[in-house]
Coordinates of C-alpha atoms and ligand atoms in Angstrom, one line a residue:
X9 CA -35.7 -21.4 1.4
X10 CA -33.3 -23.1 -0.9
X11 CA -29.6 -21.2 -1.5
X12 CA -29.2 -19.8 -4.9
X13 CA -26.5 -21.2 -6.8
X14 CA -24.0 -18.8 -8.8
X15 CA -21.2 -19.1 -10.5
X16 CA -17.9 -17.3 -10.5
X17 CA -14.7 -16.6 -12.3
X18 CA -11.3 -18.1 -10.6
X19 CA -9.2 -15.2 -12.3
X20 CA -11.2 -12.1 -12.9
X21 CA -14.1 -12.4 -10.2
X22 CA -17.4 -12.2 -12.7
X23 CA -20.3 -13.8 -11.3
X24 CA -23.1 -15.1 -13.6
X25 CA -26.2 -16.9 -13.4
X26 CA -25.0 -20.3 -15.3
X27 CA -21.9 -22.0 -16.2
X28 CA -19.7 -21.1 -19.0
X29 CA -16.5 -22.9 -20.5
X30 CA -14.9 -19.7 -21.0
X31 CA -16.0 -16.2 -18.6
X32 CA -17.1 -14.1 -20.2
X33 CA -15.8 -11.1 -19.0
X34 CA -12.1 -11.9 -19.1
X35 CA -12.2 -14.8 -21.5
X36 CA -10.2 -17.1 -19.6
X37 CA -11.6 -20.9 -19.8
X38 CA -12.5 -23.0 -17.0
X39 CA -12.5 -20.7 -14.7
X40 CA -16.3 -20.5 -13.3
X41 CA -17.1 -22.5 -10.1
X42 CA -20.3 -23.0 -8.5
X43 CA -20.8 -21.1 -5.2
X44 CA -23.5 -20.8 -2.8
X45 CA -25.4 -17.9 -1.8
X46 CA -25.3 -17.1 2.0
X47 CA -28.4 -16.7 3.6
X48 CA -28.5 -13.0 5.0
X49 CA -28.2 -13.2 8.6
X50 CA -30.6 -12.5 10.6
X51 CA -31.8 -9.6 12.9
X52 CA -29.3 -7.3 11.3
X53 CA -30.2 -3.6 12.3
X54 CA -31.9 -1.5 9.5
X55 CA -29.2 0.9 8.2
X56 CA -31.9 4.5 10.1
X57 CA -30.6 2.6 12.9
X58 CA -26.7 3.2 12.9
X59 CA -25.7 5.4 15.3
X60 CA -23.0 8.1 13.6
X61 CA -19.4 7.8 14.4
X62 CA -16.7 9.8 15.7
X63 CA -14.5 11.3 13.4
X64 CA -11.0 12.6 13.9
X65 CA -9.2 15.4 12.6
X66 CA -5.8 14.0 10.1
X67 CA -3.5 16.7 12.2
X68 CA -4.5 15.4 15.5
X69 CA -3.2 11.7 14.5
X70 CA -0.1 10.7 16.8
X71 CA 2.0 8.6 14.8
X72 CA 5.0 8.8 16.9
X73 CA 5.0 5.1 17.7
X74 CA 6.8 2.5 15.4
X75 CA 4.2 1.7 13.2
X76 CA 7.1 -0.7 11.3
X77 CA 8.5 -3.7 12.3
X78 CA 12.2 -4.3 11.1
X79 CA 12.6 -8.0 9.4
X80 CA 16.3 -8.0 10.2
X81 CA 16.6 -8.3 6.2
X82 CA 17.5 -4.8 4.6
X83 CA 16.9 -6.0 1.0
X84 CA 13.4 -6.8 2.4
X85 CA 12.6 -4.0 3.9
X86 CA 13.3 -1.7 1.3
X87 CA 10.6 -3.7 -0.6
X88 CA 7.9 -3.1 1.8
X89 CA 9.1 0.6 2.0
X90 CA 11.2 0.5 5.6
X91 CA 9.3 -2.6 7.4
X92 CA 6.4 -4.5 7.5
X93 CA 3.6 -1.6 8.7
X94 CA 2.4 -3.2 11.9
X95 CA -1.1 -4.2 11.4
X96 CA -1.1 -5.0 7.8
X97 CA -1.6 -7.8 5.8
X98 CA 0.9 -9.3 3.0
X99 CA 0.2 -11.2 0.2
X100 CA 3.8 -13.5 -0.6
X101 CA 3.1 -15.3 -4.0
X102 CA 6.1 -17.2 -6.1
X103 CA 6.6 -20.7 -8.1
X104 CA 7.1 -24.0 -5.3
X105 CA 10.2 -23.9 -4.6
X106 CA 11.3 -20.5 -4.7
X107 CA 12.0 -19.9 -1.1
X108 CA 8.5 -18.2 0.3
X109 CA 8.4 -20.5 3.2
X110 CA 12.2 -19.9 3.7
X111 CA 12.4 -16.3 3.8
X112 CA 9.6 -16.3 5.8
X113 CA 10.5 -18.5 8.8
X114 CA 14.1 -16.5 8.4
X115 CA 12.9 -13.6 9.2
X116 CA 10.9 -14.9 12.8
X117 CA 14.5 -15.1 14.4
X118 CA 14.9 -11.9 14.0
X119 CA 10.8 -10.7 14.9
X120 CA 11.1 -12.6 17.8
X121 CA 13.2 -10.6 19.4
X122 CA 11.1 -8.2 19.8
X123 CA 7.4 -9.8 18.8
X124 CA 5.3 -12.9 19.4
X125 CA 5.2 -14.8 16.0
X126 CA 3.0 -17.7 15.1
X127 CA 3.8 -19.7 11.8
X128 CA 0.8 -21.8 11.1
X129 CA 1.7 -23.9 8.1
X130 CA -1.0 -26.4 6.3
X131 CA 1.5 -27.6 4.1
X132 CA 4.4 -29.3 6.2
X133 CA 4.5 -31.1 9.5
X134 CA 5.9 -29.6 12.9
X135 CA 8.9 -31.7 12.3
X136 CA 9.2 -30.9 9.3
X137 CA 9.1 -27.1 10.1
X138 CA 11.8 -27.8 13.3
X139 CA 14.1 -29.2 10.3
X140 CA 13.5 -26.1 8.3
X141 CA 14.1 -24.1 10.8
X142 CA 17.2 -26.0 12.1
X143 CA 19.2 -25.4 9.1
X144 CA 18.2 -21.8 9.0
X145 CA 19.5 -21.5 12.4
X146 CA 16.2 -20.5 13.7
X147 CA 15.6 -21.1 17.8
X148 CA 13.9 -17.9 18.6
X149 CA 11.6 -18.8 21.5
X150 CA 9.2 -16.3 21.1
X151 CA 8.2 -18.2 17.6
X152 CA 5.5 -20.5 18.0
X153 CA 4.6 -23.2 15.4
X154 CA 1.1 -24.8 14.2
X155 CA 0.3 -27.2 11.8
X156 CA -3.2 -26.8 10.4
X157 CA -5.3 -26.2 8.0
X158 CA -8.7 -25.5 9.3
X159 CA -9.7 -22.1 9.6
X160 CA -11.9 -21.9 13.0
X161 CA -9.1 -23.5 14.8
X162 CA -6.5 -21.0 13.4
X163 CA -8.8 -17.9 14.6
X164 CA -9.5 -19.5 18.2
X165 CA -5.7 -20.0 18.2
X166 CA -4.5 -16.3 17.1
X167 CA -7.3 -15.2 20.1
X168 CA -6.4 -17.3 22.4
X169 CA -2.4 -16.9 21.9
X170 CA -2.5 -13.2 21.1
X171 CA 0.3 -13.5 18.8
X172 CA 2.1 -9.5 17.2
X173 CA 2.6 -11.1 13.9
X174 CA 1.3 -14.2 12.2
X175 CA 2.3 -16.4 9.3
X176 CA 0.1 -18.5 7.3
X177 CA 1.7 -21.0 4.5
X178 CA 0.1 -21.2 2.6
X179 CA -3.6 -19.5 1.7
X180 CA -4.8 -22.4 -0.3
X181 CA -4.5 -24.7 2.2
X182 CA -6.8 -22.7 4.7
X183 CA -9.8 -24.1 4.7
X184 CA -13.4 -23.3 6.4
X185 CA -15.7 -26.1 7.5
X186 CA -18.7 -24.1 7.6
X187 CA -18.2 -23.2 3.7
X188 CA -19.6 -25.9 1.5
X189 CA -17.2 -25.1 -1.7
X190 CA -14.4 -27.7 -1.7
X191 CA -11.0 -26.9 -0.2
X192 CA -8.4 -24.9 -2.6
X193 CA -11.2 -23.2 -4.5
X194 CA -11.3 -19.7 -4.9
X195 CA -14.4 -19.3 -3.1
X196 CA -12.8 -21.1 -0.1
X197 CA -9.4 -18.7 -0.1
X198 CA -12.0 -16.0 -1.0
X199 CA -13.8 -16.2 2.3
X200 CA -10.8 -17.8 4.2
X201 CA -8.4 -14.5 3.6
X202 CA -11.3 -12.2 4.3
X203 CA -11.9 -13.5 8.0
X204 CA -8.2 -13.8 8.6
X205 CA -7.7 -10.3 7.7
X206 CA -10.7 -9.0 9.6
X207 CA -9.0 -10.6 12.1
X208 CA -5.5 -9.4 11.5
X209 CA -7.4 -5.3 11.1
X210 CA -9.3 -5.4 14.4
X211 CA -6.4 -7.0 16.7
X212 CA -3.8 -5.2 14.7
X213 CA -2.1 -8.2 13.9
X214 CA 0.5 -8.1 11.0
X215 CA -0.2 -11.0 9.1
X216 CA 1.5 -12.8 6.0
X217 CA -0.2 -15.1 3.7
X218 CA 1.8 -16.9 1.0
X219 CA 0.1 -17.5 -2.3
X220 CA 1.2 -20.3 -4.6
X221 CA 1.2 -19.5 -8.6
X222 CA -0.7 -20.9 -11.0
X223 CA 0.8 -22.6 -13.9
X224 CA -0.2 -19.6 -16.2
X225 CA 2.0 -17.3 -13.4
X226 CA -0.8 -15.3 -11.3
X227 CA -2.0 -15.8 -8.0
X228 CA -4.4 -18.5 -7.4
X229 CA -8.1 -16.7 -6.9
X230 CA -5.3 -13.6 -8.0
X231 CA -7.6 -10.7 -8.6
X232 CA -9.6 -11.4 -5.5
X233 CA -6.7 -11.7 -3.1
X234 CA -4.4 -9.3 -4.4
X235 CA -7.7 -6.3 -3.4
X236 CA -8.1 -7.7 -0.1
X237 CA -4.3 -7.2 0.9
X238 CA -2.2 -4.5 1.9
X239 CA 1.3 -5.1 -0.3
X240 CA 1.9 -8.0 -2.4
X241 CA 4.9 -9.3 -3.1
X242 CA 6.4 -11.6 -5.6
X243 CA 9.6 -13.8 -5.4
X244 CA 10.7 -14.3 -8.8
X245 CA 14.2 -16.5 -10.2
X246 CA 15.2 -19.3 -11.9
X247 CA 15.2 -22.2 -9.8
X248 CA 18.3 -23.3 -11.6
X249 CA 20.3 -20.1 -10.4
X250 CA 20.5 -19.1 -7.4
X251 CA 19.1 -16.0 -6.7
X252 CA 16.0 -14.6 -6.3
X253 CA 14.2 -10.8 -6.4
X254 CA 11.9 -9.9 -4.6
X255 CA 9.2 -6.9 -6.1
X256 CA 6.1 -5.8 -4.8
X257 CA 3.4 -5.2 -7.2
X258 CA 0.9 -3.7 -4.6
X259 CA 1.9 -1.6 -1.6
X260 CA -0.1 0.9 0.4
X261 CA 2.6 1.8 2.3
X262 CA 5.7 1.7 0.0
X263 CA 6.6 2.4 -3.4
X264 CA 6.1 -0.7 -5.8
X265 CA 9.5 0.1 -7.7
X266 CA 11.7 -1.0 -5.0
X267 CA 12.9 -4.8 -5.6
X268 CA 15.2 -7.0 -3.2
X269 CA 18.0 -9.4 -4.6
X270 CA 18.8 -12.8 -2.3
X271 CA 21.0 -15.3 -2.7
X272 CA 19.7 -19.0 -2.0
X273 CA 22.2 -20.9 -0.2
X274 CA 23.0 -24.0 1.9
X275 CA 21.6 -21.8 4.8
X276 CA 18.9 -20.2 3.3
X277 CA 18.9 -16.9 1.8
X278 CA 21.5 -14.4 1.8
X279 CA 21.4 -10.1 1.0
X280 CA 23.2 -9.6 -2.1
X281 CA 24.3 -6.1 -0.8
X282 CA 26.2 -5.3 -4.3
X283 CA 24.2 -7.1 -7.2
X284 CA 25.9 -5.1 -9.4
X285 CA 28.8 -6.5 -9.0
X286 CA 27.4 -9.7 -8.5
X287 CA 25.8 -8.9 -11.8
X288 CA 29.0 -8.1 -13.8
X289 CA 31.3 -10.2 -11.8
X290 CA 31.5 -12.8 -15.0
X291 CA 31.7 -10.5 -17.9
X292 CA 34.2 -11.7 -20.3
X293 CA 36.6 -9.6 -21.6
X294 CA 37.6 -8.9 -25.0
X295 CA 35.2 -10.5 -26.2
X296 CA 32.5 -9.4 -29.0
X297 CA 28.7 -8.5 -28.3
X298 CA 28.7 -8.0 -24.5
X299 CA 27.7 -4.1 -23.4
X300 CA 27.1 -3.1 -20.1
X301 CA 23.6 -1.8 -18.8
X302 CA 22.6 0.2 -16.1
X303 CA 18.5 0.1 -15.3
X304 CA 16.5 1.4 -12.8
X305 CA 14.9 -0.6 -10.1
X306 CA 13.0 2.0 -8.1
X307 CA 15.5 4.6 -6.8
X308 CA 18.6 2.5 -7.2
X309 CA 20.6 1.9 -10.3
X310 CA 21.6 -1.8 -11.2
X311 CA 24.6 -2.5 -13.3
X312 CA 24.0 -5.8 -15.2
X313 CA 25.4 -7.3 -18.9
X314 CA 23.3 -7.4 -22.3
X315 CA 24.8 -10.2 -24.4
X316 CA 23.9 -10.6 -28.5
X317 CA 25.4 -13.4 -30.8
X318 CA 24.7 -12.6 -34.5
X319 CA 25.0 -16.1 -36.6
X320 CA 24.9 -16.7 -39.9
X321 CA 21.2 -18.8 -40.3
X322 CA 21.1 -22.1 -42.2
X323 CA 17.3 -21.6 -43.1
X324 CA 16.1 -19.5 -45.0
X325 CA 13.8 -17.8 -42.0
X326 CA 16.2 -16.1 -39.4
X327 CA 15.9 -16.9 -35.7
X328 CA 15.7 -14.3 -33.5
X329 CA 15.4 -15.2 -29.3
X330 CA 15.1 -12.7 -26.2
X331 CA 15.4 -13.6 -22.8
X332 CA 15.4 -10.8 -20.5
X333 CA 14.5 -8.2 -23.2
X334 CA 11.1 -7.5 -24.7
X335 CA 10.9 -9.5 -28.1
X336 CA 8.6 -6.7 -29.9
X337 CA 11.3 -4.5 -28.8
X338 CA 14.1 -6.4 -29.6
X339 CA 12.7 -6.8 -33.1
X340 CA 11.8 -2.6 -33.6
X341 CA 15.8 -2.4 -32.4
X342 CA 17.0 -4.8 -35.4
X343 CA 15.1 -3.1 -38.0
X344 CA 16.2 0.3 -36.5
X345 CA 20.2 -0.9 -37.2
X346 CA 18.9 -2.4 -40.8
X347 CA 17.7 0.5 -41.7
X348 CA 19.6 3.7 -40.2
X349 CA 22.9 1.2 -40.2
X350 CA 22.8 -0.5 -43.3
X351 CA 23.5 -3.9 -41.3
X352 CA 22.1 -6.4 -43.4
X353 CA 20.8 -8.7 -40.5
X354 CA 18.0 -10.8 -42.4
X355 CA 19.7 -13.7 -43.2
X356 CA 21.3 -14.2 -39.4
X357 CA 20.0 -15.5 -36.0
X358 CA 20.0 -13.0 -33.4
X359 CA 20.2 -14.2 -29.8
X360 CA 20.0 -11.7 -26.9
X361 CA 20.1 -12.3 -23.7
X362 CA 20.5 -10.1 -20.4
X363 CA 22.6 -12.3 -17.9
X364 CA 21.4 -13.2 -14.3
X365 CA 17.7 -13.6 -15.5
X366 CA 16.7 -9.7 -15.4
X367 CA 14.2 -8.5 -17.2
X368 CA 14.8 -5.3 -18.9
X369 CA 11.5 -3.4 -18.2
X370 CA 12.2 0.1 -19.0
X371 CA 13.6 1.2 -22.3
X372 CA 16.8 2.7 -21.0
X373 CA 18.8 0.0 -21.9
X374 CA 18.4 -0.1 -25.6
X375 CA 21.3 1.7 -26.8
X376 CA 23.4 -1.3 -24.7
X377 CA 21.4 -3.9 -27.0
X378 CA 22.0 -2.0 -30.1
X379 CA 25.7 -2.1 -28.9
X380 CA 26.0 -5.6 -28.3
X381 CA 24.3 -6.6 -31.8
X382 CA 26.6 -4.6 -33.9
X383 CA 29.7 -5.8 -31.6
X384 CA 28.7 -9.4 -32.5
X385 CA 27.7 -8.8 -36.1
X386 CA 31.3 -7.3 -36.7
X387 CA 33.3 -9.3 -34.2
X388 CA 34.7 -6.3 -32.5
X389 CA 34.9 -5.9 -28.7
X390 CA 33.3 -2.8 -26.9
X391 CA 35.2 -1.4 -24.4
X392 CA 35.0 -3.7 -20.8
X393 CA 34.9 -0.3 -19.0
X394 CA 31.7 1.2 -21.0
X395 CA 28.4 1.4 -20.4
X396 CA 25.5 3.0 -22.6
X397 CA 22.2 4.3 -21.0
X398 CA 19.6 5.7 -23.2
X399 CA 16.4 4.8 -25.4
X400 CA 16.7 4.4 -28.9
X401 CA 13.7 6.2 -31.0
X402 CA 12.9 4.5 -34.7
X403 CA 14.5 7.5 -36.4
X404 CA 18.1 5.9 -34.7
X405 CA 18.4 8.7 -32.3
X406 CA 19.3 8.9 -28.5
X407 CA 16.7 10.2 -26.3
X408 CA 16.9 10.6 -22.7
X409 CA 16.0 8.8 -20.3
X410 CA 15.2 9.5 -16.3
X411 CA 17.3 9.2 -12.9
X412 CA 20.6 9.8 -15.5
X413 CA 22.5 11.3 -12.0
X414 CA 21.9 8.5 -9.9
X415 CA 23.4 6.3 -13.0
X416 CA 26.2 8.0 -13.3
X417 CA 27.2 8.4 -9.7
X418 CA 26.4 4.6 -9.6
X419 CA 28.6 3.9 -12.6
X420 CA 31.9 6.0 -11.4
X421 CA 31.6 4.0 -7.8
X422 CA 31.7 1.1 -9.7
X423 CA 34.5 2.0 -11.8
X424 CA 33.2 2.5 -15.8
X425 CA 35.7 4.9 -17.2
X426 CA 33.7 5.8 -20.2
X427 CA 29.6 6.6 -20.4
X428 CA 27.5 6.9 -23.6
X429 CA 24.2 9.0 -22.8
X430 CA 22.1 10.4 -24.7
X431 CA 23.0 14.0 -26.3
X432 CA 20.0 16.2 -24.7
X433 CA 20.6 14.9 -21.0
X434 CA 20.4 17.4 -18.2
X435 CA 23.6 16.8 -15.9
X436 CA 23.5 19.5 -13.3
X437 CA 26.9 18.3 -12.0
X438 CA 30.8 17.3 -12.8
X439 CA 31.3 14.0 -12.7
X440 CA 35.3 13.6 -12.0
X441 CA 37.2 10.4 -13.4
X442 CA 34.8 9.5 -15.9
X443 CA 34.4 10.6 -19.5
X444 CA 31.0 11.0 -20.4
X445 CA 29.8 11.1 -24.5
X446 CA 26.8 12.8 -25.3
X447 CA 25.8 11.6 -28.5
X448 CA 22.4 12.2 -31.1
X449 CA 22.4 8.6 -32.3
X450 CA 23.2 5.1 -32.8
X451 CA 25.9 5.4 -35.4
X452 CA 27.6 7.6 -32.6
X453 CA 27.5 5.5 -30.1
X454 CA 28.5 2.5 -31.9
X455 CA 31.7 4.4 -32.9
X456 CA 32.5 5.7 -29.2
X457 CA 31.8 1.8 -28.3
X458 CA 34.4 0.2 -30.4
X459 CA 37.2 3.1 -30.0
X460 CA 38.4 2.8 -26.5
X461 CA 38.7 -1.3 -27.1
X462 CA 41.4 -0.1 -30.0
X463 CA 42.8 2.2 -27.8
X464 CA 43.4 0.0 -25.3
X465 CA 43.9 -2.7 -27.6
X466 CA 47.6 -3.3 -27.0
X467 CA 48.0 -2.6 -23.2
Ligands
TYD518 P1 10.8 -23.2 0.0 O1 11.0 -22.0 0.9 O2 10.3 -24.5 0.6 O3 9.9 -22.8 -1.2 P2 8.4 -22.4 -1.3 O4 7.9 -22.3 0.1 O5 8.4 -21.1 -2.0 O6 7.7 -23.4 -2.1 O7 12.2 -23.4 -0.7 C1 12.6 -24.7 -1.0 C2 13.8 -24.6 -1.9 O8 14.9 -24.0 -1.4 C3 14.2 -26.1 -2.1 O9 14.4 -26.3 -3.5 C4 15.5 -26.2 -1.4 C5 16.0 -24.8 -1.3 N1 16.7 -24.5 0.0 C6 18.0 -24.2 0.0 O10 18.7 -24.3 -1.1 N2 18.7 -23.9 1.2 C7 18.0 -23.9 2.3 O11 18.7 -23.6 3.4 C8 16.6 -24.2 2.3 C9 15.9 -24.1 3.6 C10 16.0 -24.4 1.1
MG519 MG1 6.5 -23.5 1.1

């Protein structure tokens, strides 16, 4: 009997009877390739057949074992939520060139202390990995080293050697010779992941897979890979700075707020144990439209700078750029201060910009923006040892926002003397050393902003 050929969506998944330019269930073009449909194998036993298994009660479950293996990297392991659960399978994505490979052959000195590890890698040479691993100071001798791409020699390997944890680099290089779909296409990683983690589920092998990004930023064959997994992670930067962060977008066995900052160095990557102050370390001083920010990344509060520059435009059609900042936010912010403030701000450019390459993803941080506008559109300095936290509503008014103890404690360590939140804030305790202003809206804040620079002015 001939194989039926279908065709399926790269990105979304949807399977269809003929080819389309553009899927039609999520729109995306060129993104149907042909596939062929396995034969059903057979002899398989008619379903009456199955014999029933044995269930287990939830209470008489031992877990008193590890179930989580340590990566020797505490900014990583608060990612996956305490360790990598032994046993599960991890989807790294990130641009080329953003350290996936590094990170991961980092942390197999530390594995291999206490684990067998096997980095199978399609994409560089064994030399080419011993340079690698050179650099990063990396001799463990319970890591072993493959280079390959084909798949059946990968599983009779993983049998044969019995490694505890294994590392693939990269998933689109894997490649089965049984399947007749060319090598990189999503029905090849498709089929590819799902034997490897079979695999990694029956011998309880934890297993990593890096995923590259495609140009429009998801995982290649994303939807498909991203079910299939346990946690995925991302490893996001600019290449041209330095560091990187780390968030997980799916975890099973973690929360997904939790993010991990690294610094890329001559020797790989480096914790950044205080990226607050890493953050705010080059903060200018006295100087107009700069306002500190405090946001939330999963339970821990992270001090960083907002930074606007008002200018008068030489078209007739103001600019207005975001980086770090939502621009449909940005703009709902400028018309808030046109039209509660009176600031006439339509015939300037408005740049904003959050320093370090966050990304502002919670609304908590608006008040800061507001802040920094004004301070540039009047050339006056806010104070250096302020920080405003709270969402700004279109009526101009401060509304609360969550986790406001945390961001205060956070704020005192680090040595703000002054703290604008919003007026309707529940603080249960005292906070000594600090002077905290409540305030009901922008026009308040802006005020409290610009007094302590005047007061301190002189000194
Ligand atoms: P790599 O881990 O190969 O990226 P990926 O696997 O995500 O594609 O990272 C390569 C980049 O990291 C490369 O631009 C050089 C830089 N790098 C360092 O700066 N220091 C180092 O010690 C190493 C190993 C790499
Ligand atoms: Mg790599």
């Amino acid at each position: 009997m001939k194989n039926k050929t279908f065709y399926v969506c790269a990105a979304c998944g949807h399977k269809s009877i003929r080819w389309y330019g553009k899927c039609p269930s999520c729109g995306e073009w060129n993104t149907l390739e042909e596939e062929q449909e396995a034969p059903a194998p057979a002899g398989r036993a008619p379903i009456s057949a199955a014999k029933a298994a044995e269930v287990i009660p939830i209470g008489a479950l031992d877990l008193s074992e590890e179930i989580r293996y340590h990566t020797g990297m505490e900014e990583l392991d608060r990612v996956f939520g305490g360790g990598a659960v032994k046993g599960s399978v991890i989807l790294l994505g990130g641009d080329p060139g953003i350290g996936k490979s590094t990170i991961l052959l980092q942390i197999c000195q530390f594995l291999g202390r206490s684990c067998k590890v096997l980095y199978i890698s399609g994409e560089e040479s064994k030399s080419q990995i011993k340079l690698r691993a050179q650099r990063l100071e990396v001799d463990s001798e319970n890591l072993f080293v493959l280079a390959e791409t084909r798949l059946e020699t990968m599983l009779a390997t993983i049998d044969a050697e019995k490694p505890d944890i294994v590392i693939i680099d990269s998933i689109q290089t894997v490649h089965s010779e049984e399947l007749s779909s060319i090598p990189g296409s999503s029905a090849q990683i498709r089929e590819c992941a799902n034997r490897i983690i079979s695999v990694a589920k029956t011998q309880n092998i934890t297993t990593f897979l890096v995923g590259h990004v495609t140009k429009e930023g998801a995982l290649a064959g994303p939807k498909i890979l991203e079910h299939m997994v346990d946690t995925v992670l991302y490893f996001e930067g600019e290449k041209n700075l330095n560091y990187r962060l780390l968030r997980s977008v799916k975890n099973r066995f973690g929360s997904t707020n939790e993010i991990g900052l690294f610094e890329m160095g001559d020797k790989g990557l480096t914790e950044v144990e205080n990226p607050s102050k890493m953050l705010l370390s080059g903060k200018p001083k006295h100087v107009s439209g700069t306002c500190a920010i405090c946001v939330m990344e999963g339970t821990r509060p992270i001090f960083a700078e907002v930074q606007a520059l008002v200018a008068k435009s030489i078209y007739g059609m103001p600019r207005r750029t975001a980086s770090g900042i939502d621009f449909n936010r940005l703009q709902m912010l400028l018309a808030v201060l046109e039209k509660r403030l009176m600031m006439n701000l339509s015939e300037s450019d408005t740049f904003v910009n959050v320093v370090g390459g966050l990304r502002l993803t919670e609304p908590s941080s608006d008040v800061a923006v507001i802040i920094a506008i004004a301070s540039s559109y009047r050339d006056k300095p806010v104070d250096d040892k302020l920080v405003a936290i709270g969402e700004v509503g279109l009526a101009g008014e401060l509304r609360s926002v969550s986790g406001m103890g945390f961001r205060i404690s956070e704020a005192v360590r680090l040595g703000f003397e002054r703290i604008i939140i919003p007026y309707h804030s529940e603080l249960k305790v005292k906070y000594n050393g600090v002077t905290i202003y409540p305030v009901r809206n922008i026009g308040e804040a802006i005020q409290i902003a610009f007094s302590g620079e005047e007061r301190r002015g002189g000194a």
